[in-house]
PDB file of N, CA and C in Angstrom:
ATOM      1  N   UNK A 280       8.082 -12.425 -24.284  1.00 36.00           N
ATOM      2  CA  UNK A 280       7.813 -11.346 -23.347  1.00 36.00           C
ATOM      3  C   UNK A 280       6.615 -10.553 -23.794  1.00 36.00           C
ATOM      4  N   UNK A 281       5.932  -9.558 -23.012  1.00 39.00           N
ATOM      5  CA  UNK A 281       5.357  -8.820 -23.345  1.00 39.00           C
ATOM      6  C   UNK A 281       5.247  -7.286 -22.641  1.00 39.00           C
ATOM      7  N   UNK A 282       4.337  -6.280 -23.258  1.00 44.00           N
ATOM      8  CA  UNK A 282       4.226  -4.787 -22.683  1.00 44.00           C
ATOM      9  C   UNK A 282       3.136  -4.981 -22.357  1.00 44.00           C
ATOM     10  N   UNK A 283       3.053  -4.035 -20.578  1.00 45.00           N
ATOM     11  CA  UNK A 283       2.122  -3.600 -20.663  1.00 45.00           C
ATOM     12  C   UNK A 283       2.281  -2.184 -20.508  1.00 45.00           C
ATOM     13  N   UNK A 284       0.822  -1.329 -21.517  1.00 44.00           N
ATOM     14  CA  UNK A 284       1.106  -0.371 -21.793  1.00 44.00           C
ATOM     15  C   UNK A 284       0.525   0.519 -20.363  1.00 44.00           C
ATOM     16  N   UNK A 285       1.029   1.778 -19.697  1.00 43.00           N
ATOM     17  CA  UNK A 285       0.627   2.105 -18.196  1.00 43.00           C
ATOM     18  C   UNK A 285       0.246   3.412 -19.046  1.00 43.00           C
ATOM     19  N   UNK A 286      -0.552   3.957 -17.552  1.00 42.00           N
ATOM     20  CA  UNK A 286      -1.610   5.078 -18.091  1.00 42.00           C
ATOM     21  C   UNK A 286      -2.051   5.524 -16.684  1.00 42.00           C
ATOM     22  N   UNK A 287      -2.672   6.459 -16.468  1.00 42.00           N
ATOM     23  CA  UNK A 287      -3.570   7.164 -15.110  1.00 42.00           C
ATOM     24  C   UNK A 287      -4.668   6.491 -15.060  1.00 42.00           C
ATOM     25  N   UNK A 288      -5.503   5.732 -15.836  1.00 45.00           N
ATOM     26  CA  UNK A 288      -6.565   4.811 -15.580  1.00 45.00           C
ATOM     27  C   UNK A 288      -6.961   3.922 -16.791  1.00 45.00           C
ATOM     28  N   UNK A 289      -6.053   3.428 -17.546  1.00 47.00           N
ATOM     29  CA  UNK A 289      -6.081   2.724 -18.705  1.00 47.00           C
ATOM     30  C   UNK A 289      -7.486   1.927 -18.636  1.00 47.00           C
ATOM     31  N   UNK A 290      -7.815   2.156 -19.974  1.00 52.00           N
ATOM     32  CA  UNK A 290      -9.306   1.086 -20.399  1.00 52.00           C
ATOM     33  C   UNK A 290      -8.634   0.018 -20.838  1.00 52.00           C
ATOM     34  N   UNK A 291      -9.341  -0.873 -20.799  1.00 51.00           N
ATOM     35  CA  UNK A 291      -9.223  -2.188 -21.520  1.00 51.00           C
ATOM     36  C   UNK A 291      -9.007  -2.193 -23.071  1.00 51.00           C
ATOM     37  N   UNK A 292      -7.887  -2.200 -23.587  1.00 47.00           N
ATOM     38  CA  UNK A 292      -7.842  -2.243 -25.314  1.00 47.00           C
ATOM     39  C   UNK A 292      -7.691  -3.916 -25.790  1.00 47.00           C
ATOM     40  N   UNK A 293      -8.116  -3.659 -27.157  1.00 46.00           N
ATOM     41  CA  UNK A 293      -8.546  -5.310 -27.682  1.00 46.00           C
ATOM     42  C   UNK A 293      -6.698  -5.478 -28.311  1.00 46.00           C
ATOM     43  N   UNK A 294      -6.061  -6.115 -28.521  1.00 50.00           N
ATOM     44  CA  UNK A 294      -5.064  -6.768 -28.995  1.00 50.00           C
ATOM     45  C   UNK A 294      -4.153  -5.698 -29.595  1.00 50.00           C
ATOM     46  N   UNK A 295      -5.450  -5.777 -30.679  1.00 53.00           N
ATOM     47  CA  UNK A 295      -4.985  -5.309 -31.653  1.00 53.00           C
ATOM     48  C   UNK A 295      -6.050  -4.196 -32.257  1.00 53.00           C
ATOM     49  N   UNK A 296      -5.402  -2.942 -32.269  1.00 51.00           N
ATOM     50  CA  UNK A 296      -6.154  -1.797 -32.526  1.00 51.00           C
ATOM     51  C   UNK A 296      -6.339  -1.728 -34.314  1.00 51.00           C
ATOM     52  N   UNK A 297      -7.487  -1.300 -34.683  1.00 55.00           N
ATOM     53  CA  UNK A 297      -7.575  -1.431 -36.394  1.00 55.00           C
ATOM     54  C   UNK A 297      -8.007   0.435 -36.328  1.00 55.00           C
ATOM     55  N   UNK A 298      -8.565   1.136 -35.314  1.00 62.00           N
ATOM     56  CA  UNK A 298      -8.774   2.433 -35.943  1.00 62.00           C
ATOM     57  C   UNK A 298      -7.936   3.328 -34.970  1.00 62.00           C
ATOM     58  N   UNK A 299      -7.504   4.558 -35.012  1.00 58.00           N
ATOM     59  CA  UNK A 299      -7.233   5.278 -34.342  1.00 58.00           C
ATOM     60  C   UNK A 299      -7.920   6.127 -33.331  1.00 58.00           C
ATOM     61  N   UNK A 300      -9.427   5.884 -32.981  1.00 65.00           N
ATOM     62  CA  UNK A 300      -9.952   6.295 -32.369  1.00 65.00           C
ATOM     63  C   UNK A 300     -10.334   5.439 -31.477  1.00 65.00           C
ATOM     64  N   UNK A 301      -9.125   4.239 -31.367  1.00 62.00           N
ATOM     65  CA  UNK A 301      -9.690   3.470 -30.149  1.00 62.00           C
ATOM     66  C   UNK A 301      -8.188   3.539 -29.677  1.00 62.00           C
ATOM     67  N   UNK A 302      -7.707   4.589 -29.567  1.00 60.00           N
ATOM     68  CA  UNK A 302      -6.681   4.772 -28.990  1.00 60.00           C
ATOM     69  C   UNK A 302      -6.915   6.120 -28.014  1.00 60.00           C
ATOM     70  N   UNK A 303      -7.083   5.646 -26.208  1.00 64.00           N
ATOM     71  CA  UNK A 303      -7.008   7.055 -25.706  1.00 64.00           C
ATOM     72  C   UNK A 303      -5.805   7.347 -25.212  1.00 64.00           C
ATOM     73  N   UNK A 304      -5.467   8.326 -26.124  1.00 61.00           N
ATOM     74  CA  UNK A 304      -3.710   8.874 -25.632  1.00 61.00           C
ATOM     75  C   UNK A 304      -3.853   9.761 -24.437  1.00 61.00           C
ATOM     76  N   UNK A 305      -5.009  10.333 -23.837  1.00 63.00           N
ATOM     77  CA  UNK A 305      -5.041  11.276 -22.677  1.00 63.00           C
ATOM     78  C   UNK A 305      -4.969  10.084 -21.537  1.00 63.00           C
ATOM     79  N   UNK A 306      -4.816   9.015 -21.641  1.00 67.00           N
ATOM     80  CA  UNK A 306      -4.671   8.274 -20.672  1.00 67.00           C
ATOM     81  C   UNK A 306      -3.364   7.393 -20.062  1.00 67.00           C
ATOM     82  N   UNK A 307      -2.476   7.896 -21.110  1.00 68.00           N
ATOM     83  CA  UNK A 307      -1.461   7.770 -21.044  1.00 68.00           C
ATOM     84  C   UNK A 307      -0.296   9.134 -19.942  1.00 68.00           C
ATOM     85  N   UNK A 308       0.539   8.243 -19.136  1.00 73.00           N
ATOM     86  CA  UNK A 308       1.175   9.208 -18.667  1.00 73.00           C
ATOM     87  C   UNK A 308       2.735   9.408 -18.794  1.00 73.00           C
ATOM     88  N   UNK A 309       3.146  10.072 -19.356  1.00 74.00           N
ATOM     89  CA  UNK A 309       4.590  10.102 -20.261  1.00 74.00           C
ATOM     90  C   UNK A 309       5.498  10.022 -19.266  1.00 74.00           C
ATOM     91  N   UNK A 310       5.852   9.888 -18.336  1.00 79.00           N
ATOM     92  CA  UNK A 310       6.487   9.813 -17.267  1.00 79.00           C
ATOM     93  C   UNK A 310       6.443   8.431 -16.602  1.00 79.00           C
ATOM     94  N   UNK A 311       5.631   7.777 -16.739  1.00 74.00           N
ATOM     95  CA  UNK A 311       5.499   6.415 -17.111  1.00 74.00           C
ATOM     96  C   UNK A 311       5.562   5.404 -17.296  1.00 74.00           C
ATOM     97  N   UNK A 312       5.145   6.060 -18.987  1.00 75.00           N
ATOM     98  CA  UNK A 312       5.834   5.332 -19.931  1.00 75.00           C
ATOM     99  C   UNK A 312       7.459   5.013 -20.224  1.00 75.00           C
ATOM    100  N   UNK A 313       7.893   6.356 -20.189  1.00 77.00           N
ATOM    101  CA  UNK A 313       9.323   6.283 -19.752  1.00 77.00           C
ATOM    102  C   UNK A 313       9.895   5.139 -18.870  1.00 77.00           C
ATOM    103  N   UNK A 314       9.353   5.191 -17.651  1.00 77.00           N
ATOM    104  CA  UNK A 314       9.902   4.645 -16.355  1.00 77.00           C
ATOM    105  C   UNK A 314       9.779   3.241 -16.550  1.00 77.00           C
ATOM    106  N   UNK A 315       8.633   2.260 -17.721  1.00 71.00           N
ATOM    107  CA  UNK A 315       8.730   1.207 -17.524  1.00 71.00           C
ATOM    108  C   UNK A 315       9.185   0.801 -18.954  1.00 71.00           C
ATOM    109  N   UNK A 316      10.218   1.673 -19.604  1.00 73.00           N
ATOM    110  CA  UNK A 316      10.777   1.344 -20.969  1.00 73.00           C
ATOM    111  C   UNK A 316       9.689   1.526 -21.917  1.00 73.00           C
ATOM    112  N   UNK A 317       8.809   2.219 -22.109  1.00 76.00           N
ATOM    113  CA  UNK A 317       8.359   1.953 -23.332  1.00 76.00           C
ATOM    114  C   UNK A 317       8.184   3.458 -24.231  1.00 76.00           C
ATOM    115  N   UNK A 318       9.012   4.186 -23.316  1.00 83.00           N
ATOM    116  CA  UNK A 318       9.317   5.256 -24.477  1.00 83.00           C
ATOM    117  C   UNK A 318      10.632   5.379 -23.881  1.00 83.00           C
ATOM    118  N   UNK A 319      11.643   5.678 -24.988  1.00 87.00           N
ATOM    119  CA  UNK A 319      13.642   5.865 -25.131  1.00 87.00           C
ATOM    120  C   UNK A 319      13.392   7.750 -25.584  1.00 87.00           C
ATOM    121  N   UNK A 320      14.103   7.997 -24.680  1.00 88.00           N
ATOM    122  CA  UNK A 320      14.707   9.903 -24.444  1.00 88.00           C
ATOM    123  C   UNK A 320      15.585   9.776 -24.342  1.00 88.00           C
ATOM    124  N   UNK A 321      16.749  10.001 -24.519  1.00 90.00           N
ATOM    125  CA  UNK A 321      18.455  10.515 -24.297  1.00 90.00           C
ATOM    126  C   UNK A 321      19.036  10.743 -25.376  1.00 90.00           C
ATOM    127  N   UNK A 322      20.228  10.544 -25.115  1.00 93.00           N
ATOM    128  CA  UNK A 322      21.169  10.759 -26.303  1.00 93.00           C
ATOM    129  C   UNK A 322      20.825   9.834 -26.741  1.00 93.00           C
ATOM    130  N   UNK A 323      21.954   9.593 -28.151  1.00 95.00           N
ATOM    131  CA  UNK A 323      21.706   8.116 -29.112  1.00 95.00           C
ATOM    132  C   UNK A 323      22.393   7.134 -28.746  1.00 95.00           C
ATOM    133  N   UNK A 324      23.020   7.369 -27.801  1.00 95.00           N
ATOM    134  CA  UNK A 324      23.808   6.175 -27.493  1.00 95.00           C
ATOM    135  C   UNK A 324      23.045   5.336 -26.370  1.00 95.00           C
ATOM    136  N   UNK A 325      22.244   6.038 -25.856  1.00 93.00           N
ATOM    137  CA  UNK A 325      21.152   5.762 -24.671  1.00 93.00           C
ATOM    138  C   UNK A 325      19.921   5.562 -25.322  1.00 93.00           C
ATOM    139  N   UNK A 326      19.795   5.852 -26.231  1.00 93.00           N
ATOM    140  CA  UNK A 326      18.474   5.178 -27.263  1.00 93.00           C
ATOM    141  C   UNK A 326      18.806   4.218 -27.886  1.00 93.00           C
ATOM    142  N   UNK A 327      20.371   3.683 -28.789  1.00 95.00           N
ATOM    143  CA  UNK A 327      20.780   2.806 -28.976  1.00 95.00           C
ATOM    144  C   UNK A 327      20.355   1.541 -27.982  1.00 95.00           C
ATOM    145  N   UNK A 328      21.026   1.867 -27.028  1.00 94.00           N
ATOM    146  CA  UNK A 328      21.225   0.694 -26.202  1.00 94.00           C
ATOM    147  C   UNK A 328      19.864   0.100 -25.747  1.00 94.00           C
ATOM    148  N   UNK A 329      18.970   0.927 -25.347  1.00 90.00           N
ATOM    149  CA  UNK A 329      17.842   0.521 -24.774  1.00 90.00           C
ATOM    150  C   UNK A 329      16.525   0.073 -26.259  1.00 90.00           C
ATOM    151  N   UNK A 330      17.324   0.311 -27.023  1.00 90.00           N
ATOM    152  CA  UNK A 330      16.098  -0.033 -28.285  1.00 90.00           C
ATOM    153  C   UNK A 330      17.041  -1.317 -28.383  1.00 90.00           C
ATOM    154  N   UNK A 331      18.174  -1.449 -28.322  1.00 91.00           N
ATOM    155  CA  UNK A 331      19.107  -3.154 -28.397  1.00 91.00           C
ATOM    156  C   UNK A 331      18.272  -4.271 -27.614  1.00 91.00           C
ATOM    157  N   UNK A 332      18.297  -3.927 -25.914  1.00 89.00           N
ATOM    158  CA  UNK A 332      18.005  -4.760 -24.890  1.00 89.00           C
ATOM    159  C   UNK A 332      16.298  -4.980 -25.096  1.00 89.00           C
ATOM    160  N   UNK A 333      15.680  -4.095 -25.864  1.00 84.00           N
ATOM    161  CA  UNK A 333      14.216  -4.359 -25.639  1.00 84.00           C
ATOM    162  C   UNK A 333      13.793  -5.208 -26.867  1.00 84.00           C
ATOM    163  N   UNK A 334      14.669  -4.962 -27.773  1.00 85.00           N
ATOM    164  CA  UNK A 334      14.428  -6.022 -29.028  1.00 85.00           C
ATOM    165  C   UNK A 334      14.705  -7.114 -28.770  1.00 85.00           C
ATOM    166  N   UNK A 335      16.044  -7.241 -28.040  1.00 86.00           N
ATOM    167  CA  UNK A 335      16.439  -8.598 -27.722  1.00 86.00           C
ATOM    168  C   UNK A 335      15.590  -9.603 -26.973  1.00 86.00           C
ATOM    169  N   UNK A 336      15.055  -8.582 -25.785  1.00 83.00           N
ATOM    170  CA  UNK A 336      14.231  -9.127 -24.546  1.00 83.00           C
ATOM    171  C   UNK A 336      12.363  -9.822 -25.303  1.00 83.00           C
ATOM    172  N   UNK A 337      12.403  -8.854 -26.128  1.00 80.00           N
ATOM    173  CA  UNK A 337      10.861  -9.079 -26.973  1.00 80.00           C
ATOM    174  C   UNK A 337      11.279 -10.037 -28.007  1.00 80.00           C
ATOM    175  N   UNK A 338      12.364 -10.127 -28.801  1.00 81.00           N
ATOM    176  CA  UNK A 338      12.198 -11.075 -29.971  1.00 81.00           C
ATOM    177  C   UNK A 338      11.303  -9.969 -31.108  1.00 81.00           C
ATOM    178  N   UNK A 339      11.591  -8.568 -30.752  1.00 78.00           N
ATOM    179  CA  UNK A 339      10.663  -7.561 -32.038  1.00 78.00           C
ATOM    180  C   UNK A 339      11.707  -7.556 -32.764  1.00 78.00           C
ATOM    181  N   UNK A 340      11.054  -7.373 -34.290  1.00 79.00           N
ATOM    182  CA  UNK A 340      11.751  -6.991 -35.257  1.00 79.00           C
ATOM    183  C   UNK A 340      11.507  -5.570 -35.937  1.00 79.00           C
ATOM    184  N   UNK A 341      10.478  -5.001 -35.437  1.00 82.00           N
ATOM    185  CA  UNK A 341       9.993  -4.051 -36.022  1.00 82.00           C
ATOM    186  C   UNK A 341      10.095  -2.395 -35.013  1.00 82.00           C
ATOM    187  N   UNK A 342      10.396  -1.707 -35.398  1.00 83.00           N
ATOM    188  CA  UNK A 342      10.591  -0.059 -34.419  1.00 83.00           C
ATOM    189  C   UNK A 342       9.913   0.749 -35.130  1.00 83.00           C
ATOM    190  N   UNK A 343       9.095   1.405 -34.309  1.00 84.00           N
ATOM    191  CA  UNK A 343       8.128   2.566 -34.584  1.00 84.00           C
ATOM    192  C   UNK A 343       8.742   3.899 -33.970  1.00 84.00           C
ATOM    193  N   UNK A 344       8.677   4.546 -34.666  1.00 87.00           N
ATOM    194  CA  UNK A 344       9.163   5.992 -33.979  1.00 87.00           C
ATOM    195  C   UNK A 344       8.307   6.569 -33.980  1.00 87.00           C
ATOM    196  N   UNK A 345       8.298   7.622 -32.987  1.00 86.00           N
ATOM    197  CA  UNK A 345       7.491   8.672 -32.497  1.00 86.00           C
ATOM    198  C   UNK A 345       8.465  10.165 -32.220  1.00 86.00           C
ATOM    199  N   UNK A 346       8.508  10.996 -33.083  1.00 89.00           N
ATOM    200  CA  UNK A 346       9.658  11.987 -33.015  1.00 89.00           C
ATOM    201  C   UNK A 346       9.143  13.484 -32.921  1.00 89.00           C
ATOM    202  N   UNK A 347       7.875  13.616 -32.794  1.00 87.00           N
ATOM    203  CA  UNK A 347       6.771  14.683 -32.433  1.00 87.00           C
ATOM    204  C   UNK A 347       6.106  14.788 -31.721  1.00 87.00           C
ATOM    205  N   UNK A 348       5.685  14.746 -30.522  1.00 79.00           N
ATOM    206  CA  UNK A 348       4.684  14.510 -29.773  1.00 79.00           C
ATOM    207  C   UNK A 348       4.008  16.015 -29.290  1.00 79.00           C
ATOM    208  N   UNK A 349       3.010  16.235 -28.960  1.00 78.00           N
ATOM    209  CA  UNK A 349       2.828  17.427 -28.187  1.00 78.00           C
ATOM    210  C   UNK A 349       2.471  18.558 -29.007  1.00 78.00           C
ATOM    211  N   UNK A 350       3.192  20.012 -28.359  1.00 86.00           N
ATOM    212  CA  UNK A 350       3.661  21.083 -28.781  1.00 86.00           C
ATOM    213  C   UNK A 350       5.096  20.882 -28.951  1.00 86.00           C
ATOM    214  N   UNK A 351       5.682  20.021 -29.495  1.00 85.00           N
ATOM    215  CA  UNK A 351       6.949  20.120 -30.106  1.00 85.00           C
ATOM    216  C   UNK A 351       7.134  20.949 -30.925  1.00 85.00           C
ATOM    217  N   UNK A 352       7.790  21.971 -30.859  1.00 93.00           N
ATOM    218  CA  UNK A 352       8.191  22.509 -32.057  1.00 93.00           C
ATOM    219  C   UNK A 352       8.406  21.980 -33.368  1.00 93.00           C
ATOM    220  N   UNK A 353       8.440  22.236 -34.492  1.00 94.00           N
ATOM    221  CA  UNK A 353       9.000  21.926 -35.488  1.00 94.00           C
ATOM    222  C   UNK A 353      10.643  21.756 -35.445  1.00 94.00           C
ATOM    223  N   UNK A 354      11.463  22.381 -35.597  1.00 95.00           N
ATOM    224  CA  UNK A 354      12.443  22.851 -35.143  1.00 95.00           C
ATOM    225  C   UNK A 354      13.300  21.242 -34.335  1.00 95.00           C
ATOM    226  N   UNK A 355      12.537  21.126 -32.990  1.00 93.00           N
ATOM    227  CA  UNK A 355      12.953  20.055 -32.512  1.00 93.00           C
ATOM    228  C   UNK A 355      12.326  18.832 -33.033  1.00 93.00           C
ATOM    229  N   UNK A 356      11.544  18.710 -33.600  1.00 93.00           N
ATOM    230  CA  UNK A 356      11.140  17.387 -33.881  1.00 93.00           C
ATOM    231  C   UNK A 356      12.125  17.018 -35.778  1.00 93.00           C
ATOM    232  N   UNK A 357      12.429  18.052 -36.246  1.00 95.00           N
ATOM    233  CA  UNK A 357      13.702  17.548 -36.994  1.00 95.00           C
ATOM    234  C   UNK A 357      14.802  17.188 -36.407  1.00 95.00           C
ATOM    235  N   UNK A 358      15.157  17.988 -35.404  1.00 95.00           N
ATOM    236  CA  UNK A 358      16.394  17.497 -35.030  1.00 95.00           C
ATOM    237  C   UNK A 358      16.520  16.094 -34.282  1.00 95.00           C
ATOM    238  N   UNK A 359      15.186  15.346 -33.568  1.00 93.00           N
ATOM    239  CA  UNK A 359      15.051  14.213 -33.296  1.00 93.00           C
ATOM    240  C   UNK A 359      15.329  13.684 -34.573  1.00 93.00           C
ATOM    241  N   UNK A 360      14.269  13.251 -35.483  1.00 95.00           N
ATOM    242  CA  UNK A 360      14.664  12.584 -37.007  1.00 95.00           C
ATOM    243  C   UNK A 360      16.008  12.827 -37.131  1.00 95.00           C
ATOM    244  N   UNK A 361      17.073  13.844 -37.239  1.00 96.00           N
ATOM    245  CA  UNK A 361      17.800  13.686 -38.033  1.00 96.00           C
ATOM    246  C   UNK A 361      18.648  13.143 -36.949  1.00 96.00           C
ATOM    247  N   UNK A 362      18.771  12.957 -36.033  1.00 95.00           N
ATOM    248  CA  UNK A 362      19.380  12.518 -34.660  1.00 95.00           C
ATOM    249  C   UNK A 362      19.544  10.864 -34.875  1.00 95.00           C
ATOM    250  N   UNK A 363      17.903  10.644 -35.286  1.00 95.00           N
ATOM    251  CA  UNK A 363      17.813   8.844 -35.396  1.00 95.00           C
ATOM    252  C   UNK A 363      18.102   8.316 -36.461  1.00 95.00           C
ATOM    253  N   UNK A 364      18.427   9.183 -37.305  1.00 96.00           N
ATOM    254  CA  UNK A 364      18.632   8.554 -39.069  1.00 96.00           C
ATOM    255  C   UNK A 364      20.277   8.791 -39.377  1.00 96.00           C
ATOM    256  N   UNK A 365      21.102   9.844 -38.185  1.00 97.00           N
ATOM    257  CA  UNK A 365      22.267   9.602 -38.677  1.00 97.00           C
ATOM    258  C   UNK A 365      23.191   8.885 -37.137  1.00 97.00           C
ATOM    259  N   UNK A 366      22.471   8.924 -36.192  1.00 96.00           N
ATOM    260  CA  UNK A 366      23.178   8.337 -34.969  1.00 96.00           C
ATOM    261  C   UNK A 366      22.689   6.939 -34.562  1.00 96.00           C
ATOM    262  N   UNK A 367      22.094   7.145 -34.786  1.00 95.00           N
ATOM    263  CA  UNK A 367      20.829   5.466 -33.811  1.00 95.00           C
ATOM    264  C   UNK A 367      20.566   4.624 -35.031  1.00 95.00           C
ATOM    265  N   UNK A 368      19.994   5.286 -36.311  1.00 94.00           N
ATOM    266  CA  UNK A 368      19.800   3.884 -37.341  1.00 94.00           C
ATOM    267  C   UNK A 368      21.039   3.301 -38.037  1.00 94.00           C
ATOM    268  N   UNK A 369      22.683   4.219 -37.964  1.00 96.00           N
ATOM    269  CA  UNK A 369      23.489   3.433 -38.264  1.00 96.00           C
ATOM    270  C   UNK A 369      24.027   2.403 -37.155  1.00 96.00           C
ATOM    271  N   UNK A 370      23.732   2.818 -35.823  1.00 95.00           N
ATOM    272  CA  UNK A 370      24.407   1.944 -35.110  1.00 95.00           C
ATOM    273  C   UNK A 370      23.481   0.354 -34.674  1.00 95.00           C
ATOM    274  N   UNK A 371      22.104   0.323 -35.064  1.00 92.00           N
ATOM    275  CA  UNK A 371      21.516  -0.415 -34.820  1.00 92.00           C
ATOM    276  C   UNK A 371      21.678  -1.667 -36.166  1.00 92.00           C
ATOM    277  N   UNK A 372      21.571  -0.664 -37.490  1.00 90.00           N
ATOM    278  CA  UNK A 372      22.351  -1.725 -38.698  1.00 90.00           C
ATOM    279  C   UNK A 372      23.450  -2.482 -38.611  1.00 90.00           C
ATOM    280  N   UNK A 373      23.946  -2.067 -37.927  1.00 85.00           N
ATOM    281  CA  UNK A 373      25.786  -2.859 -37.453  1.00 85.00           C
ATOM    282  C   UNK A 373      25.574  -4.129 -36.712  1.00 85.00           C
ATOM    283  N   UNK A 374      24.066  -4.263 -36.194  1.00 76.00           N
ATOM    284  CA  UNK A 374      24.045  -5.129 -35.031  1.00 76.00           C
ATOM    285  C   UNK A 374      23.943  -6.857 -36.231  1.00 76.00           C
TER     286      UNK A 374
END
């Protein structure tokens, strides 16, 4: 399988990105991204599941988190981490 990544007018990116400045994140639209799976919001049991079916569906072995984005507070962007390290990464080890 594969992603494609959606955006308000996405450029053409090469494969495989080597710097971070060939990444335009203003072109990205988080609402989206959401809508075609490629960013997980909910509880953990709803991040569970949908990080299950997309591994399965891709054959990935590997998960990147993203637990800050924005003006996130501090505040909330621990409580994401500690959300995924005691709800979502034990239940995904079990698998």
């Amino acid at each position: 399988g594969s992603m494609k990544l959606l955006g308000l007018n996405p450029r053409p990116r090469p494969a495989v990105v080597e710097l971070p400045e060939q990444i335009h994140f203003h072109d990205f639209d988080f609402d989206l991204t959401q809508k075609h799976g490629l960013t997980f919001v909910g509880d953990p049991e709803y991040v569970v599941h949908e990080i299950r079916a997309h591994m399965k569906e891709l054959g990935a072995g590997v998960l990147m988190g993203l637990f800050q984005f924005g003006s996130m507070p501090h505040a909330l962007a621990k409580k994401n981490i500690e959300l995924f390290a005691t709800k979502v990464l034990p239940a995904l080890k079990r698998d």
